[in-house]
Amino acid sequence: MSTSRTDTERQRRWRLALGGEANESCCGLSGEDIEIDQALGALYEPDGPGGMKGPRRGGTEKSAPRVARWLGDIRKYFPASVVQVMQQDALDRLGMREMLLQPEMLEAVQPDVHLVASLISLSGVIPAKTKETARMVVRKVVEELMRKLAEPMRTAVTGALNRAVRNRRPRLAEIDWNRTIRANLRHYQKDYQTVVPETLIGYGRKAQKTQRNIILCIDQSGSMAASVVYSSIFGAVMASLPAVKTQLVVFDTAVVDLTEKLDDPVELLFGTQLGGGTDINKAVGYCQSLITDPTNTILVLISDLIEGGVEKNLLQRTNELVQSGVQFITLLALSDEGAPCYDQQLAARMSLLGVPSFACTPDKFPALMAAAIKKEDIALWAAQADLVTTRHA
């Protein structure tokens, strides 16, 4: 590409990035670029002549066609990942949540996790004519996530369960060679430079009975919206595994047990109520009442730890759970975005009691659960996975 073409392309990109105010300093736009500029300007220059904010008069109805056209335009000119960002910006910057209340506009939106979270938060006010469309959109995202996440989750959990149980009479394919060699090092034959395996240690055969109890305790305050979506998906997958007993609890200032809805993640999501306050102590207390086999129980608290309840009581419950043998883990987020704003002091106090706290992305959650099932050091696992854990002083 010649220097002049490179300069022209650079000016074109700057013009699209800076908007109409850069008309004089950058090259003009033509063809498709004009329509791309209009789509960007409608969102990022909302009070301008083509903006979606300035021209609106008389309520939602008149703006609906303009928004619907804009949704179609951005899907035409931008890749799906960019479309999702722009849609989220429209919801956040322009307060255009009414676009999710119109079925014709909802059909034009690019479905993603954040859109699902927005729909769930609006579930109480979505008009009857839009509810079925909303459910279709949510189900589309859920099915896509299930296709992506279900098999890694099943593989990680079942593999960990089989390896968590040892047997002393393994078949050849079941032998755990690393453990077998370590157990027989005293039988090393120097002349033959080999170990005589008098004792064989093998991976456990698949058990029909429950081997682990897993409780997902999910903060459903607004900041945890994406975490609620991913947690519901993973909870549904684990609930389908016979060797794992999975329970799912959501909370704000009230606690709701949604375990019975784990067979349908869409119904489960519509059973949550995003937003509101937070009483972690009450939620952990409820989960504590569910535990009958502490040493085989994994409690995963998914929360930013911004406690609205009694922190002293929460710490007391935390200590009781850890001392009883429960494997207690706090995820500050289960989302693609990483760690949110969270209460660092409370996280440090819980860490001091033996509860590691860190944010986890969905792709690493199956490995986390596998490590927990095998009763590995979770803080060490998180460090090896490049996840920053909260450390106590």
C-alpha positions as semicolon CSV with decimal commas, in nm:
position;residue;x (nm);y (nm);z (nm)
1;M;0,000;0,000;0,000
2;S;0,144;0,340;-0,097
3;T;0,216;0,611;0,159
4;S;-0,070;0,827;0,033
5;R;-0,319;0,538;0,062
6;T;-0,190;0,463;0,412
7;D;-0,238;0,827;0,515
8;T;-0,588;0,832;0,366
9;E;-0,686;0,515;0,553
10;R;-0,544;0,656;0,876
11;Q;-0,742;0,979;0,832
12;R;-1,055;0,779;0,750
13;R;-1,026;0,583;1,073
14;W;-0,959;0,896;1,279
15;R;-1,260;1,063;1,121
16;L;-1,487;0,770;1,212
17;A;-1,344;0,759;1,565
18;L;-1,365;1,135;1,633
19;G;-1,701;1,203;1,471
20;G;-1,832;1,510;1,293
21;E;-1,604;1,755;1,475
22;A;-1,308;1,613;1,280
23;N;-1,453;1,701;0,938
24;E;-1,208;1,985;0,875
25;S;-0,892;1,805;0,988
26;C;-0,960;1,463;0,833
27;C;-1,058;1,345;0,489
28;G;-1,425;1,333;0,395
29;L;-1,631;1,016;0,398
30;S;-1,808;0,850;0,110
31;G;-2,019;0,547;0,030
32;E;-2,066;0,298;0,311
33;D;-1,851;0,505;0,547
34;I;-2,125;0,771;0,564
35;E;-2,374;0,512;0,692
36;I;-2,119;0,373;0,939
37;D;-2,057;0,728;1,062
38;Q;-2,430;0,785;1,106
39;A;-2,465;0,463;1,308
40;L;-2,176;0,566;1,534
41;G;-2,302;0,923;1,564
42;A;-2,652;0,809;1,660
43;L;-2,501;0,646;1,968
44;Y;-2,194;0,850;2,056
45;E;-2,329;1,191;1,947
46;P;-2,685;1,134;2,074
47;D;-2,779;1,504;2,090
48;G;-2,665;1,574;1,734
49;P;-2,889;1,592;1,425
50;G;-2,875;1,217;1,365
51;G;-2,859;1,116;1,730
52;M;-3,113;0,894;1,897
53;K;-3,156;1,129;2,189
54;G;-3,199;1,472;2,035
55;P;-3,485;1,416;1,789
56;R;-3,702;1,211;2,022
57;R;-4,030;1,375;2,102
58;G;-4,347;1,250;2,264
59;G;-4,224;0,925;2,427
60;T;-4,106;0,587;2,315
61;E;-4,332;0,515;2,020
62;K;-4,184;0,770;1,778
63;S;-3,829;0,667;1,856
64;A;-3,894;0,296;1,807
65;P;-3,853;0,282;1,426
66;R;-3,530;0,486;1,445
67;V;-3,384;0,252;1,710
68;A;-3,492;-0,057;1,515
69;R;-3,319;0,075;1,201
70;W;-3,007;0,156;1,403
71;L;-2,995;-0,198;1,545
72;G;-3,012;-0,332;1,191
73;D;-2,740;-0,094;1,070
74;I;-2,485;-0,184;1,336
75;R;-2,535;-0,555;1,267
76;K;-2,476;-0,482;0,899
77;Y;-2,152;-0,288;0,940
78;F;-1,985;-0,429;1,253
79;P;-1,884;-0,778;1,372
80;A;-2,092;-0,945;1,647
81;S;-1,842;-0,865;1,923
82;V;-1,854;-0,492;1,840
83;V;-2,234;-0,500;1,805
84;Q;-2,263;-0,636;2,158
85;V;-2,048;-0,353;2,295
86;M;-2,251;-0,089;2,110
87;Q;-2,581;-0,236;2,229
88;Q;-2,456;-0,231;2,588
89;D;-2,341;0,130;2,542
90;A;-2,687;0,220;2,412
91;L;-2,847;0,070;2,721
92;D;-2,602;0,233;2,962
93;R;-2,540;0,573;2,798
94;L;-2,884;0,654;2,662
95;G;-3,106;0,470;2,907
96;M;-3,269;0,295;2,611
97;R;-3,399;-0,002;2,804
98;E;-3,734;0,056;2,640
99;M;-3,586;-0,094;2,326
100;L;-3,603;-0,429;2,505
101;L;-3,974;-0,384;2,570
102;Q;-4,069;-0,387;2,201
103;P;-4,075;-0,734;2,037
104;E;-3,978;-0,605;1,691
105;M;-3,669;-0,435;1,834
106;L;-3,580;-0,725;2,060
107;E;-3,574;-0,951;1,755
108;A;-3,317;-0,720;1,594
109;V;-3,077;-0,722;1,891
110;Q;-2,761;-0,933;1,887
111;P;-2,812;-1,182;2,174
112;D;-2,536;-1,209;2,435
113;V;-2,484;-1,260;2,808
114;H;-2,528;-0,891;2,890
115;L;-2,851;-0,874;2,694
116;V;-2,981;-1,174;2,889
117;A;-2,887;-1,001;3,214
118;S;-3,075;-0,688;3,104
119;L;-3,383;-0,891;3,011
120;I;-3,379;-1,074;3,344
121;S;-3,354;-0,745;3,533
122;L;-3,656;-0,616;3,335
123;S;-3,858;-0,938;3,361
124;G;-4,105;-0,781;3,602
125;V;-4,197;-0,495;3,367
126;I;-4,172;-0,660;3,024
127;P;-4,514;-0,631;2,855
128;A;-4,705;-0,951;2,778
129;K;-4,656;-0,905;2,401
130;T;-4,276;-0,908;2,450
131;K;-4,236;-1,186;2,706
132;E;-4,234;-1,473;2,458
133;T;-3,977;-1,294;2,241
134;A;-3,765;-1,229;2,550
135;R;-3,775;-1,596;2,641
136;M;-3,672;-1,691;2,287
137;V;-3,374;-1,455;2,305
138;V;-3,270;-1,587;2,646
139;R;-3,308;-1,947;2,532
140;K;-3,094;-1,880;2,224
141;V;-2,810;-1,747;2,440
142;V;-2,849;-2,027;2,695
143;E;-2,837;-2,297;2,427
144;E;-2,528;-2,139;2,272
145;L;-2,354;-2,126;2,610
146;M;-2,455;-2,485;2,686
147;R;-2,299;-2,601;2,359
148;K;-1,981;-2,416;2,446
149;L;-1,949;-2,491;2,818
150;A;-2,135;-2,815;2,893
151;E;-1,884;-3,071;2,763
152;P;-1,575;-2,912;2,928
153;M;-1,771;-2,898;3,255
154;R;-1,885;-3,262;3,237
155;T;-1,539;-3,384;3,137
156;A;-1,362;-3,192;3,414
157;V;-1,603;-3,297;3,690
158;T;-1,638;-3,665;3,595
159;G;-1,263;-3,695;3,543
160;A;-1,194;-3,540;3,882
161;L;-1,449;-3,766;4,052
162;N;-1,295;-4,079;3,901
163;R;-0,951;-3,970;4,018
164;A;-1,067;-3,861;4,362
165;V;-1,157;-4,220;4,448
166;R;-0,866;-4,467;4,460
167;N;-0,884;-4,842;4,431
168;R;-0,617;-5,099;4,516
169;R;-0,717;-5,359;4,255
170;P;-0,719;-5,157;3,934
171;R;-0,741;-5,291;3,583
172;L;-0,447;-5,201;3,357
173;A;-0,627;-4,897;3,208
174;E;-0,716;-4,771;3,557
175;I;-0,363;-4,767;3,704
176;D;-0,246;-4,428;3,833
177;W;0,120;-4,472;3,743
178;N;0,251;-4,164;3,923
179;R;0,102;-4,269;4,256
180;T;0,191;-4,634;4,200
181;I;0,558;-4,552;4,140
182;R;0,576;-4,324;4,446
183;A;0,415;-4,593;4,662
184;N;0,670;-4,854;4,548
185;L;0,996;-4,658;4,547
186;R;1,123;-4,875;4,835
187;H;1,107;-5,169;4,595
188;Y;1,345;-5,011;4,346
189;Q;1,577;-5,271;4,187
190;K;1,911;-5,108;4,118
191;D;2,041;-5,390;3,899
192;Y;1,739;-5,369;3,670
193;Q;1,684;-4,993;3,715
194;T;1,317;-5,041;3,771
195;V;1,052;-5,046;4,042
196;V;0,867;-5,363;4,138
197;P;0,504;-5,251;4,177
198;E;0,396;-5,468;4,471
199;T;0,111;-5,225;4,541
200;L;-0,103;-5,092;4,257
201;I;-0,301;-4,770;4,297
202;G;-0,570;-4,697;4,043
203;Y;-0,829;-4,438;3,959
204;G;-1,169;-4,511;4,102
205;R;-1,436;-4,668;3,888
206;K;-1,745;-4,467;3,817
207;A;-1,965;-4,465;4,125
208;Q;-2,341;-4,453;4,117
209;K;-2,378;-4,287;4,455
210;T;-2,326;-3,919;4,520
211;Q;-1,958;-3,838;4,574
212;R;-1,973;-3,460;4,614
213;N;-2,231;-3,206;4,724
214;I;-2,190;-2,873;4,544
215;I;-2,376;-2,560;4,653
216;L;-2,367;-2,251;4,433
217;C;-2,466;-1,945;4,639
218;I;-2,513;-1,653;4,400
219;D;-2,539;-1,283;4,477
220;Q;-2,809;-1,145;4,246
221;S;-2,734;-0,776;4,299
222;G;-2,710;-0,577;3,975
223;S;-2,329;-0,583;3,957
224;M;-2,329;-0,964;3,948
225;A;-2,566;-1,000;3,650
226;A;-2,329;-1,182;3,410
227;S;-2,216;-1,408;3,695
228;V;-2,576;-1,513;3,756
229;V;-2,613;-1,618;3,390
230;Y;-2,293;-1,825;3,382
231;S;-2,357;-1,978;3,725
232;S;-2,700;-2,095;3,614
233;I;-2,553;-2,265;3,307
234;F;-2,284;-2,445;3,505
235;G;-2,530;-2,536;3,778
236;A;-2,762;-2,696;3,524
237;V;-2,476;-2,900;3,375
238;M;-2,354;-3,026;3,713
239;A;-2,711;-3,111;3,817
240;S;-2,725;-3,356;3,525
241;L;-2,433;-3,560;3,666
242;P;-2,549;-3,847;3,890
243;A;-2,236;-3,850;4,109
244;V;-2,282;-3,484;4,204
245;K;-2,562;-3,335;4,408
246;T;-2,595;-2,972;4,299
247;Q;-2,796;-2,704;4,475
248;L;-2,834;-2,346;4,358
249;V;-2,931;-2,057;4,585
250;V;-2,969;-1,691;4,487
251;F;-2,994;-1,401;4,725
252;D;-3,022;-1,028;4,776
253;T;-3,178;-0,937;5,110
254;A;-3,392;-1,251;5,071
255;V;-3,277;-1,604;4,995
256;V;-3,437;-1,816;4,721
257;D;-3,356;-2,182;4,659
258;L;-3,384;-2,249;4,283
259;T;-3,252;-2,606;4,289
260;E;-3,578;-2,745;4,151
261;K;-3,536;-2,533;3,837
262;L;-3,187;-2,658;3,750
263;D;-3,326;-2,882;3,477
264;D;-3,427;-2,570;3,277
265;P;-3,172;-2,285;3,288
266;V;-3,413;-2,045;3,115
267;E;-3,680;-2,091;3,382
268;L;-3,407;-2,068;3,644
269;L;-3,288;-1,732;3,509
270;F;-3,639;-1,592;3,501
271;G;-3,670;-1,703;3,864
272;T;-3,396;-1,460;3,968
273;Q;-3,453;-1,095;4,056
274;L;-3,147;-0,892;3,962
275;G;-3,089;-0,584;4,173
276;G;-3,166;-0,494;4,531
277;G;-2,961;-0,515;4,850
278;T;-2,732;-0,788;4,980
279;D;-2,738;-1,007;5,290
280;I;-2,454;-1,255;5,247
281;N;-2,472;-1,371;5,606
282;K;-2,833;-1,482;5,566
283;A;-2,754;-1,664;5,240
284;V;-2,451;-1,846;5,383
285;G;-2,660;-1,936;5,688
286;Y;-2,921;-2,095;5,464
287;C;-2,654;-2,289;5,274
288;Q;-2,508;-2,403;5,605
289;S;-2,845;-2,557;5,691
290;L;-2,832;-2,766;5,370
291;I;-2,502;-2,935;5,454
292;T;-2,518;-3,291;5,587
293;D;-2,174;-3,420;5,479
294;P;-1,925;-3,134;5,533
295;T;-1,609;-3,313;5,419
296;N;-1,764;-3,389;5,080
297;T;-1,929;-3,049;5,033
298;I;-1,804;-2,766;4,812
299;L;-1,966;-2,427;4,879
300;V;-1,903;-2,168;4,608
301;L;-2,010;-1,818;4,709
302;I;-2,030;-1,595;4,400
303;S;-2,040;-1,237;4,530
304;D;-1,856;-0,906;4,533
305;L;-1,868;-0,935;4,916
306;I;-2,030;-0,595;4,959
307;E;-2,222;-0,705;5,266
308;G;-2,544;-0,541;5,374
309;G;-2,599;-0,790;5,656
310;V;-2,400;-0,856;5,973
311;E;-2,037;-0,904;5,876
312;K;-1,936;-1,042;6,219
313;N;-2,192;-1,320;6,191
314;L;-2,082;-1,396;5,834
315;L;-1,722;-1,442;5,948
316;Q;-1,837;-1,665;6,234
317;R;-2,035;-1,884;5,993
318;T;-1,739;-1,892;5,756
319;N;-1,511;-2,019;6,031
320;E;-1,764;-2,284;6,137
321;L;-1,796;-2,411;5,780
322;V;-1,420;-2,431;5,721
323;Q;-1,358;-2,600;6,057
324;S;-1,627;-2,859;5,981
325;G;-1,442;-2,960;5,663
326;V;-1,647;-2,776;5,399
327;Q;-1,442;-2,660;5,101
328;F;-1,548;-2,294;5,086
329;I;-1,452;-2,079;4,785
330;T;-1,549;-1,720;4,705
331;L;-1,565;-1,607;4,343
332;L;-1,573;-1,228;4,322
333;A;-1,711;-1,272;3,970
334;L;-1,781;-1,554;3,725
335;S;-1,770;-1,353;3,404
336;D;-1,555;-1,255;3,109
337;E;-1,482;-0,909;3,250
338;G;-1,264;-1,012;3,546
339;A;-1,279;-0,880;3,902
340;P;-1,545;-0,619;3,980
341;C;-1,534;-0,361;4,255
342;Y;-1,544;-0,566;4,576
343;D;-1,490;-0,537;4,950
344;Q;-1,118;-0,606;4,981
345;Q;-1,118;-0,601;5,361
346;L;-1,391;-0,863;5,391
347;A;-1,219;-1,074;5,125
348;A;-0,895;-1,058;5,323
349;R;-1,070;-1,156;5,647
350;M;-1,232;-1,456;5,479
351;S;-0,897;-1,551;5,326
352;L;-0,748;-1,549;5,676
353;L;-1,012;-1,806;5,773
354;G;-0,916;-2,030;5,480
355;V;-1,157;-1,911;5,209
356;P;-0,970;-1,802;4,892
357;S;-1,128;-1,516;4,697
358;F;-1,069;-1,440;4,330
359;A;-1,250;-1,367;4,005
360;C;-1,285;-1,655;3,760
361;T;-1,363;-1,653;3,389
362;P;-1,614;-1,910;3,255
363;D;-1,348;-2,100;3,060
364;K;-1,156;-2,174;3,382
365;F;-1,451;-2,265;3,601
366;P;-1,458;-2,636;3,501
367;A;-1,091;-2,672;3,600
368;L;-1,164;-2,493;3,927
369;M;-1,441;-2,737;4,014
370;A;-1,217;-3,031;3,920
371;A;-0,946;-2,900;4,155
372;A;-1,202;-2,856;4,433
373;I;-1,338;-3,209;4,384
374;K;-0,983;-3,347;4,411
375;K;-0,940;-3,135;4,727
376;E;-0,640;-2,948;4,592
377;D;-0,511;-2,624;4,740
378;I;-0,743;-2,379;4,562
379;A;-0,532;-2,072;4,635
380;L;-0,234;-2,248;4,476
381;W;-0,447;-2,362;4,182
382;A;-0,567;-2,005;4,125
383;A;-0,211;-1,873;4,132
384;Q;-0,101;-2,134;3,878
385;A;-0,399;-2,037;3,660
386;D;-0,290;-1,669;3,673
387;L;-0,595;-1,574;3,880
388;V;-0,512;-1,317;4,147
389;T;-0,629;-1,432;4,488
390;T;-0,698;-1,205;4,782
391;R;-0,427;-1,248;5,042
392;H;-0,449;-1,165;5,407
393;A;-0,193;-0,939;5,568
